[in-house]
Short mmCIF file of C-alpha atoms in Angstrom, two decimals:
data_model
loop_
_atom_site.label_atom_id
_atom_site.label_comp_id
_atom_site.label_asym_id
_atom_site.label_seq_id
_atom_site.Cartn_x
_atom_site.Cartn_y
_atom_site.Cartn_z
CA MET A 293 56.97 -2.36 21.95
CA SER A 294 55.24 -1.37 18.43
CA SER A 295 58.21 0.85 17.78
CA LEU A 296 60.78 -2.10 18.77
CA GLN A 297 58.52 -4.68 16.34
CA ASN A 298 59.12 -1.86 13.47
CA ALA A 299 62.87 -2.14 14.19
CA ALA A 300 62.99 -5.96 14.23
CA THR A 301 61.19 -6.17 10.86
CA PRO A 302 62.80 -4.76 7.83
CA ARG A 303 60.74 -3.48 5.39
CA VAL A 304 61.97 -5.91 2.75
CA CYS A 305 60.56 -8.82 4.75
CA ALA A 306 56.99 -7.33 4.33
CA GLU A 307 54.24 -8.97 2.17
CA PRO A 308 53.16 -6.59 -0.04
CA GLU A 309 51.08 -8.87 -2.08
CA VAL A 310 48.92 -10.02 0.78
CA LYS A 311 45.50 -7.42 0.66
CA VAL A 312 44.10 -6.30 3.63
CA PRO A 313 40.64 -7.07 3.65
CA VAL A 314 37.95 -4.68 3.14
CA LEU A 315 36.18 -5.81 6.21
CA SER A 316 37.68 -8.24 9.22
CA VAL A 317 34.94 -9.31 11.75
CA ARG A 318 36.77 -10.78 14.57
CA ALA A 319 35.28 -12.97 17.27
CA ILE A 320 32.12 -10.82 17.20
CA ASP A 321 29.16 -11.91 20.37
CA LYS A 322 26.24 -10.51 20.58
CA ARG A 323 24.06 -11.14 23.75
CA PHE A 324 20.86 -9.15 24.81
CA LYS A 325 17.93 -9.27 27.17
CA THR A 326 14.53 -10.26 26.52
CA LYS A 327 11.94 -8.03 27.86
CA SER A 328 11.21 -11.30 30.39
CA GLY A 329 14.72 -10.84 31.67
CA ASP A 330 15.87 -13.84 29.76
CA GLU A 331 19.23 -13.49 28.28
CA ILE A 332 19.58 -14.64 24.70
CA HIS A 333 23.14 -15.88 23.06
CA ALA A 334 22.30 -14.39 19.40
CA LEU A 335 25.82 -14.60 17.72
CA ASN A 336 28.74 -16.86 19.21
CA LYS A 337 32.28 -15.42 18.01
CA ILE A 338 31.70 -14.63 14.46
CA SER A 339 34.63 -14.30 12.38
CA VAL A 340 35.02 -13.74 8.83
CA ASP A 341 37.36 -11.53 6.36
CA LEU A 342 35.60 -9.91 3.39
CA ALA A 343 37.83 -9.50 0.47
CA ASP A 344 38.30 -6.64 -2.09
CA GLY A 345 35.08 -6.98 -4.48
CA GLU A 346 34.26 -10.12 -3.00
CA PHE A 347 30.38 -11.15 -3.03
CA VAL A 348 29.61 -13.08 0.21
CA SER A 349 26.44 -14.72 1.35
CA VAL A 350 25.08 -15.77 4.63
CA LEU A 351 22.70 -18.72 4.57
CA GLY A 352 21.27 -19.56 7.97
CA PRO A 353 17.89 -20.79 9.44
CA SER A 354 15.41 -18.10 10.73
CA GLY A 355 16.40 -16.63 13.91
CA CYS A 356 19.94 -17.47 13.87
CA GLY A 357 20.94 -13.83 13.87
CA LYS A 358 21.55 -13.34 10.36
CA THR A 359 20.00 -9.80 10.76
CA THR A 360 21.76 -8.74 13.98
CA LEU A 361 24.92 -9.64 12.59
CA LEU A 362 24.67 -7.32 9.13
CA LYS A 363 23.15 -4.69 11.92
CA ILE A 364 26.55 -5.02 13.98
CA LEU A 365 28.52 -4.44 10.61
CA ALA A 366 26.26 -2.08 9.59
CA GLY A 367 26.70 -0.30 13.28
CA ILE A 368 23.25 -0.16 14.13
CA VAL A 369 23.71 -2.29 16.69
CA PRO A 370 26.52 -2.67 18.81
CA PRO A 371 28.13 -6.23 19.43
CA SER A 372 28.82 -7.17 23.24
CA GLY A 373 32.43 -8.40 22.27
CA GLY A 374 34.39 -8.71 19.23
CA THR A 375 36.34 -5.99 16.48
CA LEU A 376 35.31 -4.96 13.26
CA LEU A 377 38.06 -3.70 11.29
CA TYR A 378 37.50 -1.59 8.47
CA ARG A 379 40.89 -1.42 5.88
CA GLY A 380 42.73 -2.69 8.76
CA THR A 381 41.42 0.06 11.36
CA ALA A 382 39.34 -1.00 14.21
CA ILE A 383 35.57 0.82 13.85
CA SER A 384 32.69 1.24 16.21
CA GLY A 385 29.64 2.73 14.77
CA PRO A 386 27.78 3.37 11.43
CA GLN A 387 30.62 4.35 8.61
CA ALA A 388 30.09 6.19 5.69
CA GLY A 389 31.75 3.32 3.64
CA MET A 390 29.14 1.22 4.07
CA GLY A 391 26.07 1.03 2.02
CA VAL A 392 22.74 -0.87 3.60
CA VAL A 393 19.98 -2.34 1.47
CA PHE A 394 17.36 -3.72 3.94
CA GLN A 395 14.53 -6.32 3.50
CA SER A 396 12.05 -3.54 2.88
CA SER A 397 12.87 -0.71 0.31
CA VAL A 398 12.62 2.03 3.36
CA LEU A 399 11.99 4.65 0.31
CA LEU A 400 10.60 7.83 2.04
CA PRO A 401 6.73 8.17 0.18
CA TRP A 402 7.13 12.09 -0.06
CA TRP A 403 10.11 11.76 -2.21
CA THR A 404 10.87 11.26 -5.77
CA VAL A 405 12.76 8.10 -6.57
CA LEU A 406 15.70 10.73 -7.20
CA ASP A 407 15.66 12.48 -4.12
CA ASN A 408 15.09 9.05 -2.13
CA VAL A 409 18.09 7.60 -3.99
CA LEU A 410 20.23 10.72 -3.01
CA LEU A 411 19.32 10.73 0.57
CA PRO A 412 22.77 9.50 1.86
CA ILE A 413 24.38 12.49 -0.04
CA ARG A 414 22.29 14.84 1.79
CA VAL A 415 22.92 13.27 5.11
CA LEU A 416 26.73 12.85 4.11
CA LYS A 417 26.86 16.49 3.07
CA LEU A 418 28.32 16.04 -0.46
CA ASP A 419 27.88 17.85 -3.48
CA LEU A 420 24.13 17.10 -4.49
CA THR A 421 24.71 18.53 -8.26
CA SER A 422 27.75 16.25 -9.05
CA TYR A 423 25.83 13.13 -7.20
CA ARG A 424 22.62 13.95 -9.22
CA GLN A 425 24.35 12.75 -12.28
CA LYS A 426 25.65 9.63 -10.98
CA ALA A 427 22.52 8.72 -9.31
CA ARG A 428 20.96 9.01 -13.29
CA GLU A 429 23.56 6.58 -14.04
CA LEU A 430 22.88 4.12 -11.64
CA LEU A 431 19.27 4.08 -11.93
CA ARG A 432 19.82 3.71 -15.76
CA LEU A 433 22.12 0.56 -14.76
CA VAL A 434 19.51 -0.82 -12.57
CA GLY A 435 16.54 -0.39 -15.28
CA LEU A 436 14.71 2.40 -13.72
CA GLU A 437 15.47 5.18 -16.21
CA GLY A 438 12.45 7.66 -16.77
CA PHE A 439 11.53 6.84 -13.47
CA GLU A 440 13.50 9.23 -11.72
CA ASN A 441 10.67 11.70 -10.82
CA SER A 442 7.75 9.12 -9.59
CA TYR A 443 7.33 8.51 -6.15
CA PRO A 444 7.87 5.08 -4.71
CA GLY A 445 4.23 4.46 -4.32
CA GLU A 446 3.94 4.30 -8.11
CA LEU A 447 6.46 1.73 -8.39
CA SER A 448 6.13 -2.01 -7.98
CA GLY A 449 7.84 -4.02 -5.21
CA GLY A 450 10.77 -5.08 -7.47
CA MET A 451 11.41 -1.47 -8.61
CA GLN A 452 11.53 -0.39 -5.38
CA GLN A 453 13.89 -2.58 -4.08
CA ARG A 454 16.00 -1.98 -7.24
CA ALA A 455 15.94 1.85 -6.26
CA ALA A 456 16.75 0.63 -2.67
CA ILE A 457 20.09 -0.87 -4.03
CA VAL A 458 20.98 2.46 -5.85
CA ARG A 459 20.53 4.09 -2.62
CA GLY A 460 23.15 1.76 -1.13
CA LEU A 461 25.48 2.47 -4.07
CA ILE A 462 25.06 5.97 -4.44
CA HIS A 463 27.91 7.68 -2.23
CA ASP A 464 30.12 4.82 -3.61
CA PRO A 465 30.49 2.58 -0.40
CA GLY A 466 33.42 0.07 0.13
CA ILE A 467 31.05 -2.55 1.26
CA LEU A 468 27.28 -3.10 0.45
CA LEU A 469 25.22 -4.85 2.95
CA MET A 470 22.05 -6.47 1.75
CA ASP A 471 19.87 -7.96 3.99
CA GLU A 472 17.33 -10.32 2.45
CA PRO A 473 16.79 -7.89 -0.17
CA PHE A 474 14.64 -9.78 -2.21
CA GLY A 475 12.82 -11.87 0.20
CA ALA A 476 9.58 -10.18 0.00
CA LEU A 477 9.37 -10.19 -4.00
CA ASP A 478 7.28 -13.36 -5.54
CA ALA A 479 9.75 -16.33 -7.01
CA MET A 480 9.70 -14.90 -10.73
CA THR A 481 10.64 -11.32 -9.86
CA ARG A 482 13.18 -12.64 -7.24
CA GLU A 483 15.04 -14.82 -10.19
CA ARG A 484 14.97 -11.68 -12.36
CA MET A 485 16.34 -9.36 -9.48
CA ASN A 486 19.24 -11.90 -9.05
CA VAL A 487 20.27 -11.63 -12.49
CA GLU A 488 19.72 -8.21 -12.26
CA LEU A 489 22.21 -7.89 -9.02
CA GLN A 490 24.61 -9.98 -10.57
CA ARG A 491 24.92 -7.64 -13.72
CA ILE A 492 25.21 -4.46 -11.29
CA TRP A 493 27.68 -5.92 -9.33
CA LEU A 494 29.72 -7.20 -12.29
CA SER A 495 29.87 -3.52 -13.18
CA THR A 496 30.46 -1.85 -9.89
CA ARG A 497 32.60 -4.69 -8.26
CA LYS A 498 31.47 -3.63 -4.88
CA THR A 499 32.08 -5.64 -1.88
CA VAL A 500 28.87 -7.47 -0.97
CA PHE A 501 27.54 -9.04 2.16
CA PHE A 502 24.56 -10.84 1.38
CA ILE A 503 21.95 -12.38 3.83
CA THR A 504 19.37 -14.97 2.41
CA HIS A 505 17.17 -17.97 3.15
CA SER A 506 17.45 -19.17 -0.21
CA VAL A 507 20.00 -21.28 -1.04
CA SER A 508 19.75 -21.08 -4.81
CA GLU A 509 20.32 -17.54 -4.57
CA ALA A 510 22.93 -17.71 -2.61
CA VAL A 511 24.83 -19.89 -4.61
CA PHE A 512 23.97 -18.23 -8.02
CA LEU A 513 24.91 -15.11 -6.55
CA SER A 514 27.95 -15.31 -4.44
CA ASP A 515 31.96 -15.98 -4.70
CA ARG A 516 31.66 -17.52 -1.33
CA VAL A 517 28.88 -18.85 0.91
CA LEU A 518 29.04 -18.86 4.54
CA VAL A 519 26.46 -21.07 6.81
CA MET A 520 25.23 -20.20 9.92
CA SER A 521 24.09 -22.30 12.60
CA ALA A 522 20.70 -21.74 14.65
CA ARG A 523 21.04 -19.85 17.91
CA PRO A 524 23.76 -19.05 19.12
CA GLY A 525 24.43 -18.30 15.72
CA SER A 526 27.84 -19.45 14.70
CA LEU A 527 29.40 -20.07 11.10
CA VAL A 528 29.56 -23.37 10.51
CA GLU A 529 30.55 -23.35 6.86
CA ASN A 530 32.53 -21.52 4.48
CA VAL A 531 32.10 -22.69 0.34
CA ARG A 532 33.88 -21.30 -2.34
CA VAL A 533 31.38 -21.01 -5.51
CA SER A 534 33.54 -20.85 -8.43
CA PHE A 535 31.22 -21.08 -11.64
CA PRO A 536 32.47 -18.54 -14.36
CA ARG A 537 30.60 -15.19 -14.63
CA PRO A 538 28.16 -14.15 -15.86
CA ARG A 539 26.15 -16.51 -14.73
CA ASN A 540 22.43 -17.27 -16.12
CA ALA A 541 19.49 -18.81 -15.11
CA ASP A 542 20.26 -22.23 -16.92
CA LEU A 543 23.10 -22.67 -14.62
CA MET A 544 20.61 -23.39 -11.97
CA SER A 545 19.81 -26.72 -13.90
CA THR A 546 23.49 -28.09 -13.89
CA ALA A 547 24.61 -31.00 -11.83
CA GLU A 548 27.31 -28.92 -10.02
CA PHE A 549 24.94 -26.01 -9.14
CA GLY A 550 22.50 -29.42 -7.45
CA ASP A 551 25.37 -30.74 -5.87
CA LEU A 552 26.44 -27.33 -4.13
CA THR A 553 22.84 -26.67 -2.99
CA ARG A 554 22.48 -30.05 -1.95
CA HIS A 555 25.68 -30.31 0.10
CA LEU A 556 24.50 -26.52 1.68
CA ARG A 557 20.79 -27.67 2.57
CA HIS A 558 22.63 -30.74 4.21
CA VAL A 559 24.91 -28.26 6.14
CA LEU A 560 21.50 -26.43 6.86
CA GLY A 561 19.54 -29.35 7.89
CA GLY A 562 22.24 -30.39 10.52
CA SER A 563 22.27 -26.78 11.85
CA GLY A 564 18.56 -27.14 12.76
CA ALA A 565 16.26 -26.14 10.21
CA VAL A 566 15.49 -27.21 6.52
CA HIS A 567 15.10 -24.34 3.86
CA ASP A 568 14.25 -24.18 0.09
CA MET B 262 -16.59 4.37 -18.02
CA THR B 263 -15.92 4.90 -14.24
CA LYS B 264 -15.58 8.50 -14.72
CA ALA B 265 -19.01 8.70 -16.19
CA ILE B 266 -20.10 7.02 -12.99
CA ALA B 267 -18.09 9.19 -11.05
CA SER B 268 -19.34 12.72 -12.25
CA SER B 269 -22.98 10.97 -12.55
CA ASN B 270 -22.36 10.43 -8.59
CA ARG B 271 -21.47 14.23 -8.61
CA ALA B 272 -23.86 15.48 -10.36
CA SER B 273 -26.40 13.35 -8.02
CA PHE B 274 -24.58 14.95 -5.08
CA VAL B 275 -24.96 18.31 -5.86
CA VAL B 276 -28.65 17.69 -6.81
CA VAL B 277 -29.26 15.82 -3.56
CA VAL B 278 -27.47 18.50 -1.79
CA LEU B 279 -29.39 21.29 -3.17
CA VAL B 280 -32.95 19.65 -2.92
CA SER B 281 -32.16 19.07 0.99
CA LEU B 282 -31.19 22.80 1.20
CA GLY B 283 -34.02 23.57 -0.48
CA ALA B 284 -36.69 21.43 1.55
CA GLY B 285 -34.96 22.83 4.92
CA LEU B 286 -35.72 26.28 4.03
CA LEU B 287 -39.25 25.41 2.80
CA ILE B 288 -39.89 23.61 6.22
CA TRP B 289 -38.31 26.76 8.34
CA GLN B 290 -40.55 29.09 6.18
CA LEU B 291 -43.71 27.01 6.65
CA ALA B 292 -43.12 26.78 10.10
CA VAL B 293 -42.93 30.67 10.85
CA SER B 294 -46.00 31.05 8.65
CA PHE B 295 -48.27 28.66 10.00
CA THR B 296 -47.33 28.50 13.60
CA HIS B 297 -47.46 31.58 16.32
CA ILE B 298 -43.80 31.60 16.90
CA PRO B 299 -42.90 35.24 17.84
CA SER B 300 -40.41 36.58 15.13
CA TYR B 301 -37.67 37.36 18.13
CA ILE B 302 -37.54 33.45 18.71
CA LEU B 303 -37.59 32.35 14.99
CA PRO B 304 -37.47 34.68 12.11
CA SER B 305 -38.62 33.88 8.83
CA PRO B 306 -35.90 32.84 6.11
CA LYS B 307 -36.84 35.94 4.25
CA SER B 308 -35.64 38.58 7.45
CA VAL B 309 -32.55 36.61 7.82
CA TRP B 310 -31.55 36.71 4.13
CA ALA B 311 -32.68 40.59 4.60
CA ALA B 312 -30.30 41.13 7.63
CA LEU B 313 -27.71 39.12 5.97
CA ALA B 314 -27.93 41.22 2.49
CA ASP B 315 -28.02 44.40 4.38
CA GLY B 316 -24.74 43.28 6.99
CA LEU B 317 -23.05 42.34 3.64
CA THR B 318 -23.81 45.46 1.44
CA ARG B 319 -22.68 48.08 4.19
CA SER B 320 -19.51 49.47 3.60
CA PRO B 321 -16.78 47.59 5.75
CA THR B 322 -16.00 50.70 7.56
CA GLU B 323 -19.55 51.00 9.23
CA ARG B 324 -19.95 49.59 12.48
CA ALA B 325 -23.21 47.80 11.16
CA SER B 326 -21.30 46.12 8.59
CA PHE B 327 -20.42 42.20 9.05
CA TRP B 328 -17.43 42.86 6.95
CA PHE B 329 -16.26 45.32 9.64
CA HIS B 330 -16.34 43.10 12.23
CA LEU B 331 -15.39 40.11 10.32
CA ILE B 332 -11.99 41.12 8.92
CA ASP B 333 -11.13 41.37 12.74
CA THR B 334 -12.41 38.10 13.77
CA LEU B 335 -10.68 36.25 10.77
CA ARG B 336 -7.48 38.15 11.29
CA ALA B 337 -7.54 36.92 15.42
CA THR B 338 -8.16 33.45 14.05
CA VAL B 339 -5.37 33.31 11.66
CA PHE B 340 -3.18 35.06 13.31
CA GLY B 341 -4.05 32.68 16.81
CA PHE B 342 -3.93 29.58 14.39
CA LEU B 343 -0.38 30.29 13.14
CA ILE B 344 0.82 30.93 16.73
CA GLY B 345 -0.83 28.19 18.22
CA ALA B 346 0.22 25.85 15.25
CA THR B 347 3.56 26.60 15.20
CA LEU B 348 4.35 26.46 19.13
CA GLY B 349 2.67 23.12 19.11
CA ILE B 350 4.26 21.75 16.46
CA PHE B 351 7.62 23.08 18.25
CA PHE B 352 6.62 21.69 21.64
CA ALA B 353 5.91 18.57 20.28
CA ALA B 354 9.10 18.25 18.22
CA CYS B 355 11.23 19.14 21.94
CA MET B 356 8.78 16.79 23.70
CA ALA B 357 9.28 13.56 21.25
CA GLU B 358 12.91 14.54 21.17
CA TYR B 359 13.90 14.98 24.67
CA TRP B 360 12.48 12.72 27.54
CA LEU B 361 13.31 15.44 29.60
CA VAL B 362 11.35 18.21 28.23
CA GLU B 363 8.41 15.63 27.80
CA VAL B 364 8.26 14.74 31.59
CA ALA B 365 8.94 18.65 32.73
CA ALA B 366 5.92 19.82 30.60
CA LEU B 367 3.74 16.42 31.51
CA PRO B 368 1.88 17.87 34.38
CA TYR B 369 1.09 21.08 32.41
CA VAL B 370 -0.32 19.51 29.19
CA VAL B 371 -2.41 17.21 31.32
CA GLY B 372 -3.42 20.19 33.69
CA LEU B 373 -4.52 22.33 30.75
CA GLN B 374 -5.91 19.59 28.78
CA SER B 375 -8.58 18.62 31.65
CA LEU B 376 -9.35 22.39 31.65
CA PRO B 377 -12.05 23.43 29.88
CA LYS B 378 -9.89 25.94 27.91
CA VAL B 379 -12.28 28.54 27.02
CA ALA B 380 -12.61 29.24 30.91
CA ILE B 381 -9.29 31.15 30.50
CA ALA B 382 -10.88 34.02 28.51
CA PRO B 383 -11.54 36.39 31.20
CA LEU B 384 -8.18 35.99 32.38
CA LEU B 385 -6.92 36.85 28.94
CA VAL B 386 -9.05 39.67 28.73
CA ILE B 387 -7.47 40.88 32.16
CA TRP B 388 -3.68 40.31 31.35
CA LEU B 389 -4.13 41.61 27.39
CA GLY B 390 -7.01 43.96 27.24
CA TYR B 391 -9.94 44.42 25.15
CA GLY B 392 -7.92 44.83 21.70
CA SER B 393 -6.98 42.13 19.32
CA GLY B 394 -4.31 40.65 22.07
CA SER B 395 -6.60 38.53 23.95
CA LYS B 396 -8.58 37.41 20.74
CA VAL B 397 -5.29 35.69 19.11
CA ALA B 398 -4.05 34.59 22.53
CA MET B 399 -7.65 32.47 23.01
CA ALA B 400 -7.22 30.93 19.51
CA ALA B 401 -3.61 30.42 20.07
CA VAL B 402 -4.37 28.38 23.19
CA LEU B 403 -7.45 26.25 21.47
CA THR B 404 -5.10 25.86 18.58
CA LEU B 405 -1.88 24.32 20.21
CA PHE B 406 -3.58 21.39 21.98
CA PRO B 407 -5.33 19.50 19.42
CA VAL B 408 -1.86 20.26 17.52
CA LEU B 409 0.59 19.59 19.99
CA ILE B 410 -1.30 16.03 20.92
CA ASN B 411 -1.41 14.83 17.05
CA ALA B 412 2.30 15.81 16.04
CA MET B 413 3.73 14.13 19.18
CA ALA B 414 1.77 11.02 17.90
CA GLY B 415 2.99 11.61 14.36
CA PHE B 416 6.73 12.10 15.80
CA ARG B 417 6.34 9.19 17.77
CA SER B 418 5.26 6.78 15.31
CA THR B 419 8.08 7.13 13.07
CA PRO B 420 8.59 3.53 11.41
CA ARG B 421 11.87 1.44 12.95
CA ASP B 422 13.45 1.07 9.73
CA ARG B 423 13.14 4.56 8.74
CA LEU B 424 15.47 5.22 11.85
CA GLU B 425 17.42 2.21 11.08
CA LEU B 426 18.21 3.90 7.60
CA MET B 427 19.19 6.88 8.71
CA SER B 428 21.22 5.49 11.89
CA ALA B 429 23.16 3.20 8.97
CA LEU B 430 24.15 6.76 7.47
CA ASN B 431 25.33 8.25 10.94
CA ALA B 432 22.65 10.65 10.41
CA SER B 433 22.46 13.28 13.10
CA ARG B 434 19.35 14.03 15.48
CA LEU B 435 18.39 17.36 13.19
CA GLN B 436 18.62 15.33 10.09
CA VAL B 437 16.79 12.42 11.15
CA PHE B 438 14.24 14.87 12.51
CA ARG B 439 13.86 17.18 9.16
CA TYR B 440 14.40 14.05 6.71
CA ILE B 441 12.24 11.35 8.22
CA ARG B 442 10.18 12.31 11.37
CA PHE B 443 8.78 15.56 10.44
CA PRO B 444 7.64 14.81 7.10
CA GLY B 445 6.39 11.23 8.46
CA ALA B 446 4.44 13.11 11.22
CA LEU B 447 2.76 15.50 8.50
CA PRO B 448 -0.63 13.52 8.03
CA MET B 449 -0.84 13.62 11.65
CA ILE B 450 0.17 17.27 12.25
CA PHE B 451 -2.82 17.84 9.40
CA ALA B 452 -5.31 16.02 11.55
CA GLY B 453 -4.05 18.25 14.49
CA LEU B 454 -4.36 21.21 12.12
CA ASN B 455 -7.62 20.36 10.59
CA ILE B 456 -8.92 20.60 14.31
CA GLY B 457 -7.04 23.41 15.36
CA ILE B 458 -8.66 25.80 12.89
CA VAL B 459 -12.23 25.20 13.75
CA TYR B 460 -10.82 25.84 17.65
CA ALA B 461 -8.89 28.87 16.37
CA MET B 462 -12.31 30.66 15.31
CA LEU B 463 -14.23 29.08 18.42
CA GLY B 464 -11.59 30.75 20.43
CA THR B 465 -11.82 34.06 18.96
CA ILE B 466 -15.65 34.20 19.06
CA VAL B 467 -15.53 33.11 22.70
CA SER B 468 -13.10 35.97 23.46
CA GLU B 469 -15.33 38.23 21.61
CA PHE B 470 -18.38 37.26 23.76
CA THR B 471 -16.64 37.69 26.89
CA GLY B 472 -15.52 41.48 25.58
CA ALA B 473 -14.17 43.18 23.02
CA GLN B 474 -14.18 46.21 20.75
CA ARG B 475 -14.81 44.35 17.14
CA GLY B 476 -15.72 41.27 15.87
CA MET B 477 -18.44 38.69 14.79
CA GLY B 478 -18.88 37.70 18.68
CA VAL B 479 -19.12 41.59 19.56
CA ILE B 480 -21.89 42.53 17.02
CA MET B 481 -23.75 39.30 17.80
CA THR B 482 -24.17 40.38 21.60
CA GLN B 483 -25.29 43.66 20.64
CA MET B 484 -27.93 42.20 18.33
CA GLN B 485 -28.81 39.78 20.90
CA SER B 486 -29.22 42.88 23.38
CA VAL B 487 -31.76 44.32 21.00
CA SER B 488 -33.46 41.17 20.33
CA ASP B 489 -32.44 41.49 16.51
CA THR B 490 -32.73 37.53 16.47
CA ALA B 491 -32.62 37.93 12.40
CA GLY B 492 -29.04 39.53 12.87
CA VAL B 493 -27.76 36.83 14.78
CA PHE B 494 -29.30 34.30 12.81
CA ALA B 495 -27.53 36.27 9.66
CA ALA B 496 -24.01 36.55 11.74
CA LEU B 497 -24.07 32.72 12.19
CA VAL B 498 -24.37 32.33 8.29
CA VAL B 499 -21.46 34.20 7.84
CA LEU B 500 -19.43 32.54 10.42
CA GLY B 501 -20.58 29.15 9.22
CA CYS B 502 -19.65 30.14 5.27
CA THR B 503 -16.16 31.56 6.85
CA GLY B 504 -15.49 28.56 8.80
CA TYR B 505 -16.07 26.47 5.49
CA VAL B 506 -13.25 28.36 3.45
CA LEU B 507 -11.01 28.10 6.47
CA ILE B 508 -11.53 24.23 6.53
CA SER B 509 -11.30 24.20 2.66
CA ILE B 510 -8.08 26.13 2.60
CA MET B 511 -6.61 23.66 5.18
CA ARG B 512 -7.38 20.93 2.96
CA LEU B 513 -5.92 22.32 -0.22
CA ALA B 514 -2.68 22.57 2.09
CA GLN B 515 -3.20 19.26 3.05
CA ARG B 516 -3.14 17.90 -0.19
CA TRP B 517 -0.43 19.91 -1.22
CA ALA B 518 1.90 19.06 1.89
CA VAL B 519 0.78 15.43 1.98
CA PHE B 520 -0.36 14.22 -1.30
CA TRP B 521 1.78 11.10 -0.74
CA SER B 522 0.05 9.93 2.04
CA GLU B 523 -2.85 7.21 1.46
CA SER B 524 -5.00 8.41 4.38
CA THR B 525 -4.79 11.87 2.65
CA ARG B 526 -6.39 10.71 -0.51
CA ARG B 527 -8.97 8.81 0.86
CA GLU B 528 -10.12 11.55 3.28
CA ILE B 529 -9.70 14.38 0.24
CA ASP B 530 -12.01 11.80 -2.08
CA GLN B 531 -14.88 11.82 0.24
#
């Protein structure tokens, strides 16, 4: 049948300009059983395409399944239904093409920052010597120059999370999945980390899938903000954010920024919870 | 400022320890001088010191030298410890990684754990004879269990987020063990090893009591048979000092291997 289709579709009619999304999420569904035997419907037919180099944030009330969705994309948790396509090919399980940054930095206390950052290289059995140089460059990019040989316990929370971002980027993944990476930081550090992350993103242009429950963080960082409803989580809003880059903290006090965050808060409120 | 306090604390620490030791020796000497406890029950500190000096200054080739026996005891303790610790960590890893191994091993572990393990010393002598073999085996058996139990607990308590990090990288089971589970379990493993080294010496001495040709346990039973109580005391001092050295070496190893752990830092500061 496919050969027939190929025959019926001459090459000249193909659309070479249409880019294949880096990641296509197609009708991802997740149900699981609790210990008491009740079935929970966590995610309800989530579909979204991530374009190359796009920064997409997901907002949603607590417990709506945002983290579950990220774990499914990372291949840590299997979906109950639906498919994932990475650059057009169906995938299941973890992929080397993805880097993950978790809520906590998850740095290993027995390794230096440099060794921690190189963990994916060791696991993927890539050439350590050549990536060591790259690790130093990335650490410089996130402002951790001079801390290569420090141990995680000697770093502040913000520095630890920056090291975790470098670890997520080191093997040059197509997509960076970030699960509320700044959720545990204080408000001031968090704002600074947002500016930092934008700078890192502008210089690496990775596709980023960013989960947060902060509306202003989502708008400040993203090209596109998705809103998830309360359980069962489904996408209820998809807003394009077109403020020019680089954006700075002053943007947050503009009327346009306020309109957008107000709208998103309204959608969030309608979905069952009010957030900052 | 804090350094000054710390060093003055350290100085008073040393003073208190020395005064306490001196007072103990004095009370002991007074008890011997002013009561009529016979010397085969409680020898004087002086005679214990004499026995100690005699045992330690003799040539290590003489049978009456402490060194002649201590070398044998120490060797059996260290080999037994190394064998027991290696097996303990290995079995713990297999049991933590494979459900089948754990369940299959469970009756043996529980059975041996409920047994007073020194009670198998006569059996080991029957199997392995009066040489070093039975001593090493006893030391290894006694080391094995605390290491096994602690290492298992360590492998099991791997934080979930570290496992998810490795899972996202599609790491193999061996990689998860090597990079995450094993180093993460080291503080617990060292807790087991610290008990293990003490047990290893205990096992060696018990085995030497049961029957051996050389060793501190052997010389002590010989001294006992001729009521050389001062000699027995001197042997106990030697064993105590040896034990202290072994424990100190373990602490150093722990500080080197688990320098990053909060609990290690606290333990060593004490």
